[in-house]
CSV table of C-alpha atoms in Angstrom, one decimal:
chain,number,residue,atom,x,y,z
A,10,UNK,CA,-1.0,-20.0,-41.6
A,11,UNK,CA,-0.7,-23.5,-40.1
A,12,UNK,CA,2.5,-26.0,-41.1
A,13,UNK,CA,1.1,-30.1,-41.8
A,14,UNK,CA,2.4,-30.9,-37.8
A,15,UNK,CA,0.6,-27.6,-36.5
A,16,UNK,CA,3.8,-26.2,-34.7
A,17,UNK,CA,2.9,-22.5,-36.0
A,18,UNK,CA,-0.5,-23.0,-34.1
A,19,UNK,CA,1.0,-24.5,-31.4
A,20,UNK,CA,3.5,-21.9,-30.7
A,21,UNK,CA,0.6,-19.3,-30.9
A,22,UNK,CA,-1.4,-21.2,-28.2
A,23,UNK,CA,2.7,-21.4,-25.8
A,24,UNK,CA,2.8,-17.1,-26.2
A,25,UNK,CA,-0.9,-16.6,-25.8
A,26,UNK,CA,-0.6,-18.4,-22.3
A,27,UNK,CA,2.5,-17.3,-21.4
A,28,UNK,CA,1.1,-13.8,-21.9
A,29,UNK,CA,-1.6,-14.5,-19.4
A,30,UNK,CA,-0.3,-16.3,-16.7
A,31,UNK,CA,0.0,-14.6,-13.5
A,32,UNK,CA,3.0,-14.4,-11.2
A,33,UNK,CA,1.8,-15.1,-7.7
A,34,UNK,CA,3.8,-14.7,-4.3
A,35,UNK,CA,2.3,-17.1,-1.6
A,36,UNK,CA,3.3,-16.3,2.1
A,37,UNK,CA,2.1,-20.0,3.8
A,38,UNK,CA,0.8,-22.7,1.6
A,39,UNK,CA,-2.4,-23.3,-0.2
A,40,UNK,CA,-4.0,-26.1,2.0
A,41,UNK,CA,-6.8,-28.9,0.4
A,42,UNK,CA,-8.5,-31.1,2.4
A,43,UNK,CA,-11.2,-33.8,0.9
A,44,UNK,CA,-11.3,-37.5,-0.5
A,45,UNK,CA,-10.2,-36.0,-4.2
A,46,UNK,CA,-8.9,-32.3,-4.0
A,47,UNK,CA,-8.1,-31.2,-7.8
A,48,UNK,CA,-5.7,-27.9,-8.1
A,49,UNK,CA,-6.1,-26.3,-11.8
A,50,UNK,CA,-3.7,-23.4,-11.7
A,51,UNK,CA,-4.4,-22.0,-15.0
A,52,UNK,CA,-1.5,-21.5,-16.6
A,53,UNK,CA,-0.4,-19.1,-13.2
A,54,UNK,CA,2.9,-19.4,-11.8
A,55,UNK,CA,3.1,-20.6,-8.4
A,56,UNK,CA,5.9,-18.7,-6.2
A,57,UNK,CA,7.2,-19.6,-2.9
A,58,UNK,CA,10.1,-18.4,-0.6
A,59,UNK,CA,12.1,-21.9,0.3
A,60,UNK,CA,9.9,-22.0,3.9
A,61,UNK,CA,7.2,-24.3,2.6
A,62,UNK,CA,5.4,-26.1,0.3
A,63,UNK,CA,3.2,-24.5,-2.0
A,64,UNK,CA,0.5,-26.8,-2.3
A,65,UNK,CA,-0.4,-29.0,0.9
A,66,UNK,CA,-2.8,-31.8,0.5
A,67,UNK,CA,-5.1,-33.9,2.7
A,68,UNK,CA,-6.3,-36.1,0.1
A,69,UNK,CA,-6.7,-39.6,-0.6
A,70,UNK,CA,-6.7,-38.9,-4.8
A,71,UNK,CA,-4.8,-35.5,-6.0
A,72,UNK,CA,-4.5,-33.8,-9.4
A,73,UNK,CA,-2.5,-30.5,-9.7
A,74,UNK,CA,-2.4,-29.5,-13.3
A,75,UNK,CA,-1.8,-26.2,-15.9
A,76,UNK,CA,0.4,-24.5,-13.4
A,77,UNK,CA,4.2,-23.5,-12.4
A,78,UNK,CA,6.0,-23.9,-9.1
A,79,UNK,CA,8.9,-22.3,-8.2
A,80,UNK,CA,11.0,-22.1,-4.5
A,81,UNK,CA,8.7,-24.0,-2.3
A,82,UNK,CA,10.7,-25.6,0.3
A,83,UNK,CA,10.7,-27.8,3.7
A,84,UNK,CA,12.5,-29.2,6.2
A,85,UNK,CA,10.9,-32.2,6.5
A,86,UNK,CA,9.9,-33.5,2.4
A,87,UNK,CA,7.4,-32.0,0.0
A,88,UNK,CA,9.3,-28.9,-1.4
A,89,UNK,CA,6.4,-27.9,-3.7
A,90,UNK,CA,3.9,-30.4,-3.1
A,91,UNK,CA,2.9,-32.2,0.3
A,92,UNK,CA,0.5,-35.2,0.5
A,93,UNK,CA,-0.5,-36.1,3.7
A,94,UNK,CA,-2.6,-39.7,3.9
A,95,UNK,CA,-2.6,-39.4,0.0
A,96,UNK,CA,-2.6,-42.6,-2.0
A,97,UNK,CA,-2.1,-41.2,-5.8
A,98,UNK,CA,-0.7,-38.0,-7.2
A,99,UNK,CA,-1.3,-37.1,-10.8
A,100,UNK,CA,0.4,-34.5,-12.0
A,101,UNK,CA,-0.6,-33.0,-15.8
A,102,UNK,CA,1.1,-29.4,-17.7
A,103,UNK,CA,3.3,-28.8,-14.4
A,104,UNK,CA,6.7,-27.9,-13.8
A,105,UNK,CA,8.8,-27.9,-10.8
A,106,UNK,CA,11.1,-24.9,-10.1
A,107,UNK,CA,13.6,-24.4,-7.2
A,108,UNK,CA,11.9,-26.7,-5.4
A,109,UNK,CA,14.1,-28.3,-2.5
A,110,UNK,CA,13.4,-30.0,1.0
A,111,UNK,CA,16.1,-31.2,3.9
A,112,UNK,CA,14.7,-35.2,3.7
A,113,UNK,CA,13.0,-36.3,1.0
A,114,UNK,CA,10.9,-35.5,-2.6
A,115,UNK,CA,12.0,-31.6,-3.0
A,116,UNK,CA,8.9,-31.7,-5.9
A,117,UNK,CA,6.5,-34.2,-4.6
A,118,UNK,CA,6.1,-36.3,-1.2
A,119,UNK,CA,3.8,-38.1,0.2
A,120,UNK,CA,3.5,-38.9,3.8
């Protein structure tokens, strides 16, 4: 049964996702390294340990999207996400968790 706005098919879609995202534990970052990196988690759930960011790009052009992060951290910026020599970020469907860094941009920074 679906409402005029769609919310009851819209709710469906939130539980059948949250149903089937996985919960991973990352020991050192996940590192990307070209002219336009793109990181499509899935829907997964991104978790760190406050030592480091979870996602560490090299990029001139990055676009994380469809995933969680929670409890990256660094002492020098970039909590979840690091961009180093990146020029634009876009960020789509993600959400920043616990994310915390001793400078600068506990979610996002760019260097």
């Amino acid at each position: 049964m679906v409402d005029k706005g769609g919310s009851i098919v819209a709710l469906s879609l939130l539980l059948f996702c949250a149903a089937h995202a996985k919960r991973v534990l990352l020991d050192a970052p996940l590192t990307f390294s070209s002219s336009a990196a793109v990181y499509d988690g899935k829907g997964d759930v991104l978790v760190g340990n406050w030592s480091f960011p979870l996602l560490s790009f090299s990029s001139d052009v990055v676009t994380i999207r469809n995933v969680s992060l929670q409890n990256g951290g660094s002492p020098s910026g970039g909590g979840c996400v690091e961009g180093v020599g990146t020029k634009s970020i876009y960020v789509e469907d993600v959400e920043f968790f616990g994310c915390i860094s001793a400078e600068g941009g506990g979610g996002i920074y760019i260097r």
